[in-house]
Coordinates of C-alpha atoms in Angstrom, one line a residue:
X23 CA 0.0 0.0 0.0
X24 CA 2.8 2.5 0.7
X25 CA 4.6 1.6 -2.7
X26 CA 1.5 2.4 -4.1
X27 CA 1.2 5.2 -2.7
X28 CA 4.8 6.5 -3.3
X29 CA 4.7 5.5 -6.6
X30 CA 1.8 7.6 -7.3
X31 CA 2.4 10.8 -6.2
X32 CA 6.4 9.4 -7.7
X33 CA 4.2 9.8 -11.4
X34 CA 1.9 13.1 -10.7
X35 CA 5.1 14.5 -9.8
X36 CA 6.5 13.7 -12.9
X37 CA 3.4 14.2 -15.4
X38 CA 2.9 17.9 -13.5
X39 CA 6.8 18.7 -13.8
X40 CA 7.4 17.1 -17.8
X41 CA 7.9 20.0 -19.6
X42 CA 10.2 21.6 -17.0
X43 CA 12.6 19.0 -16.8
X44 CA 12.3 18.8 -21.0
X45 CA 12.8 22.1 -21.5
X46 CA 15.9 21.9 -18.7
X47 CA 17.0 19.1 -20.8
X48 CA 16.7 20.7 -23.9
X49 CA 19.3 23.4 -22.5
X50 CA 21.9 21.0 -21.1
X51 CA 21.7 19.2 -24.5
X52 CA 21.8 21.7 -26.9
X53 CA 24.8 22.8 -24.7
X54 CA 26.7 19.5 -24.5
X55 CA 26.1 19.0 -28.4
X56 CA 27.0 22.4 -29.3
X57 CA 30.3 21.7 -27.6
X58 CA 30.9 17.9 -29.5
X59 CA 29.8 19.3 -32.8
X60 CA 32.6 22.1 -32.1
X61 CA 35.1 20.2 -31.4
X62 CA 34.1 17.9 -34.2
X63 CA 35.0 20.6 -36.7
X64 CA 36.1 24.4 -35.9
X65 CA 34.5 25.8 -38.6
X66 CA 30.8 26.1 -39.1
X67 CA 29.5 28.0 -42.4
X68 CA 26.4 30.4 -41.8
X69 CA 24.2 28.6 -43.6
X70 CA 25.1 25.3 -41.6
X71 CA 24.4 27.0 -38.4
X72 CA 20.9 28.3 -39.9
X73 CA 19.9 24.8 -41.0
X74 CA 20.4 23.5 -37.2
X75 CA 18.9 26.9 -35.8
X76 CA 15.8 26.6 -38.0
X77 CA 13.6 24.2 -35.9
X78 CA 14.5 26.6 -32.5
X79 CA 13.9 30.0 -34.8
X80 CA 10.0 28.5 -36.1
X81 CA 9.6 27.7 -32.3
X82 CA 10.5 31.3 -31.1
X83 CA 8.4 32.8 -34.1
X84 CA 5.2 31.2 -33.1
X85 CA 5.6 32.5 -29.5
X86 CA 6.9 36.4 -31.0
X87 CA 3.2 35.9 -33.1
X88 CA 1.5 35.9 -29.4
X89 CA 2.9 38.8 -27.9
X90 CA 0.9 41.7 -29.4
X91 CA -3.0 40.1 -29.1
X92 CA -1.3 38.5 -25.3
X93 CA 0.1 42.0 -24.5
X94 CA -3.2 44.0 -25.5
X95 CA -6.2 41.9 -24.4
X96 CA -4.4 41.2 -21.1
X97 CA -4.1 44.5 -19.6
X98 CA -6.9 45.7 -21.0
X99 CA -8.5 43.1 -19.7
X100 CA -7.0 43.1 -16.2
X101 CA -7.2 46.7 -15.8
X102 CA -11.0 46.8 -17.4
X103 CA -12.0 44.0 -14.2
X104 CA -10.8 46.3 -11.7
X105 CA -12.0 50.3 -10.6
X106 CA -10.1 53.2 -11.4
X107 CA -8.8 53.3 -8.0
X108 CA -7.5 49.7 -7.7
X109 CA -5.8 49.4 -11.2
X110 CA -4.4 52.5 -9.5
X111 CA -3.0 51.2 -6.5
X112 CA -2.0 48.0 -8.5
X113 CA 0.4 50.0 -10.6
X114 CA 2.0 51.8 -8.3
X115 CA 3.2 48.8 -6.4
X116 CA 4.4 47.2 -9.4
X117 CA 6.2 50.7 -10.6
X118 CA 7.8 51.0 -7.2
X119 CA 8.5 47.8 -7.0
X120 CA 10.4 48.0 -10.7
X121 CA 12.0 51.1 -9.9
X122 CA 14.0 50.3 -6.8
X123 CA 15.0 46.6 -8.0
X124 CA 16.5 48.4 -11.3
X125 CA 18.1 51.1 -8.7
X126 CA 19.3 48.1 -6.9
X127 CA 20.5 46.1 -9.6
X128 CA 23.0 49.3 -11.3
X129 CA 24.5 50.1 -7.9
X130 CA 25.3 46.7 -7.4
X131 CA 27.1 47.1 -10.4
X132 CA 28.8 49.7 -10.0
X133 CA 30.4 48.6 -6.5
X134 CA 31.6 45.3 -8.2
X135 CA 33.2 46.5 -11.2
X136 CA 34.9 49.4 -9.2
X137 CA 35.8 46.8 -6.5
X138 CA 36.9 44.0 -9.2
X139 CA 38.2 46.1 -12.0
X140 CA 38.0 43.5 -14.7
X141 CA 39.2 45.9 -17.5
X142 CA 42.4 46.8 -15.1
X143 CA 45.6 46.0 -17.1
X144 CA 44.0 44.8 -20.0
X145 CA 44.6 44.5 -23.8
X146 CA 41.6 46.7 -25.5
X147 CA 40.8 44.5 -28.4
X148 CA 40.6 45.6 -32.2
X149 CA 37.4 47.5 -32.6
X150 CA 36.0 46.5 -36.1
X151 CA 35.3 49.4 -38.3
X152 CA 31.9 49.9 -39.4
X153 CA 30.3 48.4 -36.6
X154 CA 29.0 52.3 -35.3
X155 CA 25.0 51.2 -34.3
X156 CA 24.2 55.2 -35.1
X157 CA 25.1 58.7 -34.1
X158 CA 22.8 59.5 -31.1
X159 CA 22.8 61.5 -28.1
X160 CA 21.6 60.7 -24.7
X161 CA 19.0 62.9 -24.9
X162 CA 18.0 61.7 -27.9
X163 CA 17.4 58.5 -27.2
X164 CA 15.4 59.4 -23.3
X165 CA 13.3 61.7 -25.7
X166 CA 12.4 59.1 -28.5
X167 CA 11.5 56.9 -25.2
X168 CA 8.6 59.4 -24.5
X169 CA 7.5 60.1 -28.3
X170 CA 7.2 55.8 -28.7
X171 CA 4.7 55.7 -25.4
X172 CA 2.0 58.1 -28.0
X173 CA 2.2 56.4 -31.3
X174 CA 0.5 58.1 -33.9
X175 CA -0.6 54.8 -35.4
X176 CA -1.4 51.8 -33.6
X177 CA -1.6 49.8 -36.4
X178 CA 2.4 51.0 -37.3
X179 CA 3.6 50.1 -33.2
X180 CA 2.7 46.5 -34.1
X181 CA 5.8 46.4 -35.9
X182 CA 7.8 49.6 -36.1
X183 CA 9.3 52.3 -33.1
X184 CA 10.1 55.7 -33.7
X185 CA 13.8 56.8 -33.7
X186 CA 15.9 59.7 -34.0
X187 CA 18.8 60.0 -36.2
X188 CA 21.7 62.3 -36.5
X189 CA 23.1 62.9 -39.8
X190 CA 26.6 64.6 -40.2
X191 CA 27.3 67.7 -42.1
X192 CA 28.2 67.5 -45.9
X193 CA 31.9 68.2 -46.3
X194 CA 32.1 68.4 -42.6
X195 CA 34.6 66.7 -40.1
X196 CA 34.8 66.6 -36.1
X197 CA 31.8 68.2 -35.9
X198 CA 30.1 67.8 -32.4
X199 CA 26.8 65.4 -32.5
X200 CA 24.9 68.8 -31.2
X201 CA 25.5 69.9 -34.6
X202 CA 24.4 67.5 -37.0
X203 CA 21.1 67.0 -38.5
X204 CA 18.5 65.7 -36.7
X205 CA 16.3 63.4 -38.8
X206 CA 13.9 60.3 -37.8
X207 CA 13.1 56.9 -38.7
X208 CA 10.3 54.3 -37.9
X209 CA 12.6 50.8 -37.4
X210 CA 11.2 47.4 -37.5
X211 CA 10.2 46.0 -34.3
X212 CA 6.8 46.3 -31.8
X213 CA 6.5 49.5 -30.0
X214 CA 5.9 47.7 -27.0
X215 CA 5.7 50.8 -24.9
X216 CA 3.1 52.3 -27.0
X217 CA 0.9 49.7 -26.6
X218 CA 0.8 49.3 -23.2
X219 CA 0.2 52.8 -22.7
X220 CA -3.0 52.4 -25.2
X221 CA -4.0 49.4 -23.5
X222 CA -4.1 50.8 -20.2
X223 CA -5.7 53.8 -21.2
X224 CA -8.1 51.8 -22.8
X225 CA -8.6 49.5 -19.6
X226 CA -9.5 52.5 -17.4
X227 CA -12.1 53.5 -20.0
X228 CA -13.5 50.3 -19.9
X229 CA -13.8 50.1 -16.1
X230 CA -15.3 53.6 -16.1
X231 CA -17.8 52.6 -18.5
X232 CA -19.7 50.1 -16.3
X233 CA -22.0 47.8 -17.4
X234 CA -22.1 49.2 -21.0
X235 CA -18.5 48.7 -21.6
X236 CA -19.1 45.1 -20.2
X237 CA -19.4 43.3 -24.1
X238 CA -15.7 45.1 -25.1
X239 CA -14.0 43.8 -21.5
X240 CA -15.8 40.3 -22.4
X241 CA -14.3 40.0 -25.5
X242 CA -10.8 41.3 -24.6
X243 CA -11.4 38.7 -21.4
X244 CA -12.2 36.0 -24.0
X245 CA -9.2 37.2 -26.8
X246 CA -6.7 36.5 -23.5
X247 CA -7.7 33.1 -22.6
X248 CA -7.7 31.9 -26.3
X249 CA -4.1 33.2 -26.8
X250 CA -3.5 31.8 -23.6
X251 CA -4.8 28.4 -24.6
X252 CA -2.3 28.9 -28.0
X253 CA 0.3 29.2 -25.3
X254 CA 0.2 26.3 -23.8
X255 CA 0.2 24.6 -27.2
X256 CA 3.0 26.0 -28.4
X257 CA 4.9 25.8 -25.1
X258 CA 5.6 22.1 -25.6
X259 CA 7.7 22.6 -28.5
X260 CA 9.5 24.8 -26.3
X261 CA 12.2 21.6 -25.5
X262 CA 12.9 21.0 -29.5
X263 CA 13.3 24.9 -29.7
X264 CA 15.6 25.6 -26.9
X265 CA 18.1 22.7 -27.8
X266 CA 17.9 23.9 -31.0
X267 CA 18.3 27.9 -30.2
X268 CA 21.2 27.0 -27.7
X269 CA 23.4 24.7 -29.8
X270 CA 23.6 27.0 -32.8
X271 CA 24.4 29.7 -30.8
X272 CA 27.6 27.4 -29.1
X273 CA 28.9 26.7 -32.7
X274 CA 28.5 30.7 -33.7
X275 CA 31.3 31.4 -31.3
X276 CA 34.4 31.9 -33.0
X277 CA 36.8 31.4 -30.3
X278 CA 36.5 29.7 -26.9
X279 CA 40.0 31.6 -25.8
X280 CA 39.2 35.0 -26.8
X281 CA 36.1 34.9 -25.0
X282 CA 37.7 33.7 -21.9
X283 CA 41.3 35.3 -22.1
X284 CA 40.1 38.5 -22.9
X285 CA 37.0 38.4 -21.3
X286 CA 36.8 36.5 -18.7
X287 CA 36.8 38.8 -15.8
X288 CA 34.2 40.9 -17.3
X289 CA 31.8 37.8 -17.5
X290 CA 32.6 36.5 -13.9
X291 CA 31.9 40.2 -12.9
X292 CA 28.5 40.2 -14.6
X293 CA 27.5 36.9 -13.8
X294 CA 28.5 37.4 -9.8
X295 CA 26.5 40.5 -10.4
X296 CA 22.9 38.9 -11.7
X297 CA 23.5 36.4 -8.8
X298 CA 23.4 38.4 -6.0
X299 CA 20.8 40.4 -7.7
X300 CA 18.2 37.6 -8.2
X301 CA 18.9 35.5 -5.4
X302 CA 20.3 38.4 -2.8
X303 CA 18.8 41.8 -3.1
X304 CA 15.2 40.2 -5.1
X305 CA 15.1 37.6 -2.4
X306 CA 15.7 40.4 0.6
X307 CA 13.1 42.4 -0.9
X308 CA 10.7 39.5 -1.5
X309 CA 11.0 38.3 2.1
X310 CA 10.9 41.7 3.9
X311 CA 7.8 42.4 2.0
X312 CA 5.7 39.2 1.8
X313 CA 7.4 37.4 5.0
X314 CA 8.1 34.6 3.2
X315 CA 11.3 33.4 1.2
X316 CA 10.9 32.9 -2.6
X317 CA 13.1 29.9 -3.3
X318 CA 10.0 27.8 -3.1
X319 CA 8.1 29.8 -5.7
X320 CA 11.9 30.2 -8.0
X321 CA 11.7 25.9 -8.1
X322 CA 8.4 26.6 -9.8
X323 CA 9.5 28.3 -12.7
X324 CA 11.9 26.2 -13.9
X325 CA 10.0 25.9 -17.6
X326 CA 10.2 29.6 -17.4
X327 CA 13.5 30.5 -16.6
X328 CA 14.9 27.7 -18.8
X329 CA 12.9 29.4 -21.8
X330 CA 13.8 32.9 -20.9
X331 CA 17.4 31.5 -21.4
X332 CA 17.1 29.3 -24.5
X333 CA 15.1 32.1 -26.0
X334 CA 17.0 36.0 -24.8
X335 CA 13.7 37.3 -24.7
X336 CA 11.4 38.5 -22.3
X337 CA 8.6 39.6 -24.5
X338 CA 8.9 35.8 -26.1
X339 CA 8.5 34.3 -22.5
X340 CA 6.0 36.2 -21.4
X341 CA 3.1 34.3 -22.3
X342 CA 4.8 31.1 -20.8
X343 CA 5.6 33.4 -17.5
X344 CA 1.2 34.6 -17.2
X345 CA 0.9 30.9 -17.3
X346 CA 2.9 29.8 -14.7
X347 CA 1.9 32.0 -12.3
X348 CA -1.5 31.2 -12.7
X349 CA -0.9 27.6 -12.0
X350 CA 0.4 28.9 -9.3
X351 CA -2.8 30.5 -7.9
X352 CA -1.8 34.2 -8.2
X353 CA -4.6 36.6 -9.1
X354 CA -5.4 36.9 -12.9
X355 CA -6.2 40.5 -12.9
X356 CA -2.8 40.9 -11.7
X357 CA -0.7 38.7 -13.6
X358 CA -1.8 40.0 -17.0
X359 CA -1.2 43.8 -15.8
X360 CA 1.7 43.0 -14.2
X361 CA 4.0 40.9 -16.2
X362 CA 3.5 43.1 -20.1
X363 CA 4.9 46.1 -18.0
X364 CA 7.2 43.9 -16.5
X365 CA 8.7 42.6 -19.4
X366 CA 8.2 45.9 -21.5
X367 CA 10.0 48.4 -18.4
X368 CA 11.5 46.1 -16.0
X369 CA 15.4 45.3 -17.6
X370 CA 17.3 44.5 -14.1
X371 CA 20.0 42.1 -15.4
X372 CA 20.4 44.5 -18.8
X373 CA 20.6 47.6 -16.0
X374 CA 22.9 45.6 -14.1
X375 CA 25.0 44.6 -17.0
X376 CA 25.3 48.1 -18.6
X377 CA 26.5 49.6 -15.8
X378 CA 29.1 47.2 -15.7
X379 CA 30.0 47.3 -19.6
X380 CA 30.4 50.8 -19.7
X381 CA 32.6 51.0 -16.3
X382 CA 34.7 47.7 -17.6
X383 CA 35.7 49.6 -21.3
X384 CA 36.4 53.0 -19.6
X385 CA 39.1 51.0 -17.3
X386 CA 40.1 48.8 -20.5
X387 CA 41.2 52.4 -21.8
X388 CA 42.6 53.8 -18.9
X389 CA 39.8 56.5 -18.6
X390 CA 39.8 57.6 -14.8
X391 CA 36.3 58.2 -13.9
X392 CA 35.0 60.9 -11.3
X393 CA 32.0 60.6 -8.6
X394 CA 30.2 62.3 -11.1
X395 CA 30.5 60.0 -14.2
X396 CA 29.4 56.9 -11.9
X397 CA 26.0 58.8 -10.8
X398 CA 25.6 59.8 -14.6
X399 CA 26.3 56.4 -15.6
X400 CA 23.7 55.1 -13.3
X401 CA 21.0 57.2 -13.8
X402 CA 21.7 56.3 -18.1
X403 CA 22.3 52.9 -17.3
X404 CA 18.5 53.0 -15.9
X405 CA 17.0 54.7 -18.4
X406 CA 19.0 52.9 -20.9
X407 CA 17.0 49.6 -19.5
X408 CA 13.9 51.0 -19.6
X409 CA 14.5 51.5 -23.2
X410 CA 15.6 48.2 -24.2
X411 CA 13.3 45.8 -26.0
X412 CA 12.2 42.8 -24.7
X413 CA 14.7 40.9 -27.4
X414 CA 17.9 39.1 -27.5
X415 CA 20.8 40.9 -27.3
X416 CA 18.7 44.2 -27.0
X417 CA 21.2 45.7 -24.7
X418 CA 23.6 46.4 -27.1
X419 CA 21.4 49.2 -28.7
X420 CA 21.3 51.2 -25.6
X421 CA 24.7 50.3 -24.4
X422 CA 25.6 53.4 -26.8
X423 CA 24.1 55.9 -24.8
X424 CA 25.9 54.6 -21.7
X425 CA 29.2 55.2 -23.5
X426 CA 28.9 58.4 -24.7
X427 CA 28.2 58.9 -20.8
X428 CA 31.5 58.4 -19.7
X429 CA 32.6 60.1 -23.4
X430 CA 33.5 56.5 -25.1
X431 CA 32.7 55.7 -29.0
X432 CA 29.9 53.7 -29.6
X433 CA 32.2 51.8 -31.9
X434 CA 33.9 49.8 -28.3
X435 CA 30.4 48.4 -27.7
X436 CA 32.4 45.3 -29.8
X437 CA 34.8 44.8 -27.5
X438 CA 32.5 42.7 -25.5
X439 CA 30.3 41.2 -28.3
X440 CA 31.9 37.9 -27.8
X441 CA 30.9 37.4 -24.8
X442 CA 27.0 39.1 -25.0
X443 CA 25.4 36.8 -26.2
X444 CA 26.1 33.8 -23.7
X445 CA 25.5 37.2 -20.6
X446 CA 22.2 38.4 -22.9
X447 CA 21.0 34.9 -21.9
X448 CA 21.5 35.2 -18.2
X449 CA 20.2 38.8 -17.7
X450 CA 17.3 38.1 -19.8
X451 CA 16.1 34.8 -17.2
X452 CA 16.8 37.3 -14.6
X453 CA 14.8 40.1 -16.0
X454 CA 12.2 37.0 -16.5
X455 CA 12.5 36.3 -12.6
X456 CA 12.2 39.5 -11.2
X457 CA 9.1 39.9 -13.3
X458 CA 7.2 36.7 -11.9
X459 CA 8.6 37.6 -8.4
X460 CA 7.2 40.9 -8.8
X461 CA 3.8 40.2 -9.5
X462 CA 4.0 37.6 -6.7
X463 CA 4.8 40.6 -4.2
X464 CA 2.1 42.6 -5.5
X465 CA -0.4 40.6 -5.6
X466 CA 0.2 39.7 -1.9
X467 CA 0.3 43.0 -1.2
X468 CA -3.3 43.5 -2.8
X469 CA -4.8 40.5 -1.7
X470 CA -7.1 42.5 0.8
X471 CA -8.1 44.9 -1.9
X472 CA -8.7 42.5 -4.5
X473 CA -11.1 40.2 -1.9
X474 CA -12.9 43.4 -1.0
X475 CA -13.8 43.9 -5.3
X476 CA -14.8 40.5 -5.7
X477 CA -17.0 40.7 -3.0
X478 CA -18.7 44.2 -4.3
X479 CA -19.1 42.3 -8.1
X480 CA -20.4 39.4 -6.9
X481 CA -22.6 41.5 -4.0
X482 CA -26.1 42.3 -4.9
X483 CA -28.1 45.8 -4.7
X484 CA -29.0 45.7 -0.6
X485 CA -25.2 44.4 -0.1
X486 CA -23.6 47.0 -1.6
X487 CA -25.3 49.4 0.5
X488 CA -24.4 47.3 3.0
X489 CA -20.6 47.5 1.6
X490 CA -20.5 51.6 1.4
X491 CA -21.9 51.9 4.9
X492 CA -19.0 49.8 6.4
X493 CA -16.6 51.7 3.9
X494 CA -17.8 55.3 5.4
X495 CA -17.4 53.7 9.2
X496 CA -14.0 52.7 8.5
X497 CA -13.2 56.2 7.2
X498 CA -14.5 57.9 10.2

C-alpha cells in the first residue's frame, strides 16, 4: 500500500513537472552537443548554423506571433476587471516595485566592477570598423522613449518604433553630435511601450464605463484566454526549440580563448552581479515584504527560466511566464497587468550589466572616472533599461548611450560582443525572474483589496449598500 502510494504521487510529480525537466534538458543538451559538434569541426558555415537553428527560430516565431493580441487583451482586460482606483493602486506597487529593483541592480554594479576592475591592465581589443550602431545622443534617445509611449498609429507600433537619427554635415569633419542634423526613422520591431500605454488607457475607459462597456471587456477577457490556450500549445515545442536555439548559438562562437582570455573577468563580474541580484537583493526584498522566502516559488519556474534562457527574450517568454503564475494561484487580474509592464520596463539584469559594460571599457582604456560619471552612468544605465526591447541581445542598442556617458565611441560596444550573447541569456532569465517575483509581491500586497472587489461584483443591490456603509465607518 505504501509503494502504491509512493509511486503515485512518484508519477503526478512527474506528469505535473514534464515539460520543466524537457525544457531543462533541452538546455543541457543543446549545450553538451554544441560543444561535441565544435570540437568535431572548428568551422561552421552560416548557412550550416541556420539549417540547425531553423527548428528553434519556427519555435521562437510562433511565440513572438503571441505577444501583441497577449500583451493587449491582457491589460486591458485586467485593468478593465478592476475600478479606477484599484488598477491605481495595483500600478503603483508594481512601478515602485520595478523602480527600486532596477536602482538596486546598477549600484550593485557599480560597486563590483569598481571593487573587481576586470578591464584593469588589460589589452583593449581591435574595434572593427563599421560596426558604429548610429550617431545619437543621450538625450536623444530618453526623448524618443517618451514620443514611442504616444504612437500616432497603432496599427504602425505592431511592428515599427520611432527613432531619432543624427546625420553629419556634408563636407564636414569633427563636428560635435549637437550639430548635426537631426532626422527620424520608424525601425522594424513592436513599440511595446506604445501599446501598453494604449491598452491601459483603454482599460481604465473600460472600467469607467460600467455595465455598457461590459461586451468590449468580455471579448478582450475572452481574446486572452484563447491566446492563452495557444500558449500552452505551443509551449511544448519549447524543448525542440531551446536545444535547437542554444546549440547553434555554441557553434556561432568563433573562439573559446578569446572569449575567456580576454573576457573573462568581465563575465565573472557580470554573472556574480545577476546572482546576487536575483537571489540576494530580489530575495531580501521579497522576504521583507511578503514574510516569506521565494526559493519555493523560484523551483516553480523552472520551464520559465529555462525558456527565458534558451530564447534572450522577455517579451517571447511572457506568455509562458502569465501561465505559470496562474498555475500557481496568483490573481489573474494581476498577472496580466503585471507581467507586459514587467517585461516591457522592468530590464534589471540589462541595467545591471550596462553599468558594468560601460565602467569595464572605460578601465580597459585607462579612462579615470570621477563621482560624477558613476551617478551619470547610473541614472543612463536605468534609463537605458527601460528602453531596451524585450529581445535578444537588446542591450547592445542602448549600451551606446551609456558610452557616450562616460565620453566612449559607440564603436567599443564590440569589444564585449563575444561574450553578449552567452551574458544576454542570463540577464534576460533574470529580468524574466524579477518579473514573476514581482507580480508575486504585489499581488500579496493586494490581496485585501482585490477580496474586497470580488466581494462588491459578486454582492447584490441591498449588499452593496451594505458594503459603502461599512466603507464610510471605516473612514471615520
Amino acid at each position: 500500500m505504501s509503494n502504491t502510494s509512493s509511486n503515485s504521487k512518484c508519477m503526478q510529480f512527474f506528469r505535473r513537472n514534464l515539460l520543466t525537466m524537457l525544457t531543462i534538458v533541452g538546455v543541457f543538451g543543446g549545450t553538451i552537443v554544441g560543444l561535441l559538434l565544435k570540437m568535431g569541426s572548428e568551422h561552421w558555415s552560416e548557412r550550416e548554423v541556420m539549417y540547425l537553428q531553423y527548428p528553434g527560430d519556427l519555435f521562437l516565431r510562433m511565440l513572438k506571433c503571441l505577444i501583441v493580441p497577449l500583451l493587449v487583451s491582457s491589460i486591458t482586460s485586467a485593468i478593465g476587471a478592476l475600478d479606477l482606483s484599484m488598477s491605481g493602486k495595483i500600478a503603483t506597487r508594481a512601478i515602485i516595485y520595478y523602480f527600486t529593483t532596477t536602482i538596486c541592480a546598477v549600484i550593485l554594479g557599480i560597486i563590483l566592477v569598481c571593487s573587481i576592475r576586470p578591464g584593469s591592465g588589460g589589452m583593449v581589443k581591435e574595434v572593427e570598423k563599421g560596426a558604429v550602431t548610429r550617431h545619437v545622443l543621450t538625450s536623444d534617445t530618453l526623448l524618443d522613449l517618451v514620443r514611442n509611449l504616444f504612437p500616432p498609429n497603432l496599427v504602425q507600433a505592431t511592428i515599427f518604433q520611432y527613432r531619432t537619427i543624427l546625420v553629419p554635415p556634408l563636407n564636414a569633419t569633427n563636428v560635435p553630435l549637437q550639430q548635426y542634423k537631426i532626422t527620424s526613422e520608424f525601425t522594424q520591431g513592436t513599440n511595446v511601450l506604445g501599446l501598453v500605454m494604449f491598452s491601459v488607457v483603454l482599460g481604465v475607459t473600460i472600467g469607467k464605463m460600467r455595465d455598457s462597456g461590459r461586451p468590449l471587456q468580455e471579448f478582450f477577457t475572452a481574446l486572452s484566454e484563447a491566446m492563452m490556450i495557444i500558449t500552452s500549445w505551443v509551449i511544448w515545442i519549447s524543448p525542440i526549440g531551446v536545444f535547437f536555439l542554444v546549440m547553434s548559438k555554441i557553434l556561432e562562437i568563433e573562439s573559446f580563448g578569446d572569449m575567456i582570455g580576454q573576457l573573462g573577468f568581465y563575465f565573472l563580474t557580470v554573472m556574480l552581479g545577476l546572482f546576487l541580484h536575483g537571489f540576494g537583493t530580489i530575495a531580501v526584498l521579497f522576504f521583507l515584504t511578503t514574510k516569506r522566502l521565494p526559493f519555493g516559488y523560484i523551483a516553480k519556474m523552472g520551464q520559465v527560466l529555462a525558456t527565458a534562457f534558451g530564447t534572450g527574450s522577455s517579451s517571447a517568454t511572457m506568455p509562458i511566464t502569465i501561465g505559470c503564475l496562474d498555475d500557481m494561484g496568483i490573481d489573474p487580474r494581476v498577472t496580466r497587468f503585471v507581467i507586459p509592464v514587467g517585461a516591457t520596463i522592468n530590464m534589471d539584469g540589462t541595467a545591471l550589466y550596462e553599468a558594468v559594460a560601460a565602467l569595464f571599457i572605460a578601465q580597459l582604456r585607462g579612462i579615470s572616472l570621477t563621482f560624477g560619471h558613476i551617478v551619470a552612468v547610473s541614472v543612463t544605465a536605468t534609463a537605458a533599461s527601460i528602453g531596451a526591447a524585450g529581445i535578444p541581445q537588446a542591450g547592445l542598442v542602448t549600451m551606446v548611450m551609456v558610452l557616450d556617458t562616460v565620453g566612449l565611441p559607440a564603436e567599443d560596444v564590440t569589444i564585449i560582443i563575444a561574450v553578449d550573447w552567452l551574458l544576454d541569456r542570463f540577464r534576460t532569465t533574470i529580468n524574466v525572474m524579477c518579473d514573476a517575483l514581482g507580480t508575486i509581491l504585489v499581488n500579496h500586497l493586494s490581496r485585501k483589496d482585490l477580496k474586497h472587489e470580488l466581494d462588491r461584483v459578486d454582492a447584490e443591490p441591498h449588499e452593496l449598500q451594505e458594503l459603502g456603509a461599512g466603507d464610510t465607518q471605516i473612514k471615520e
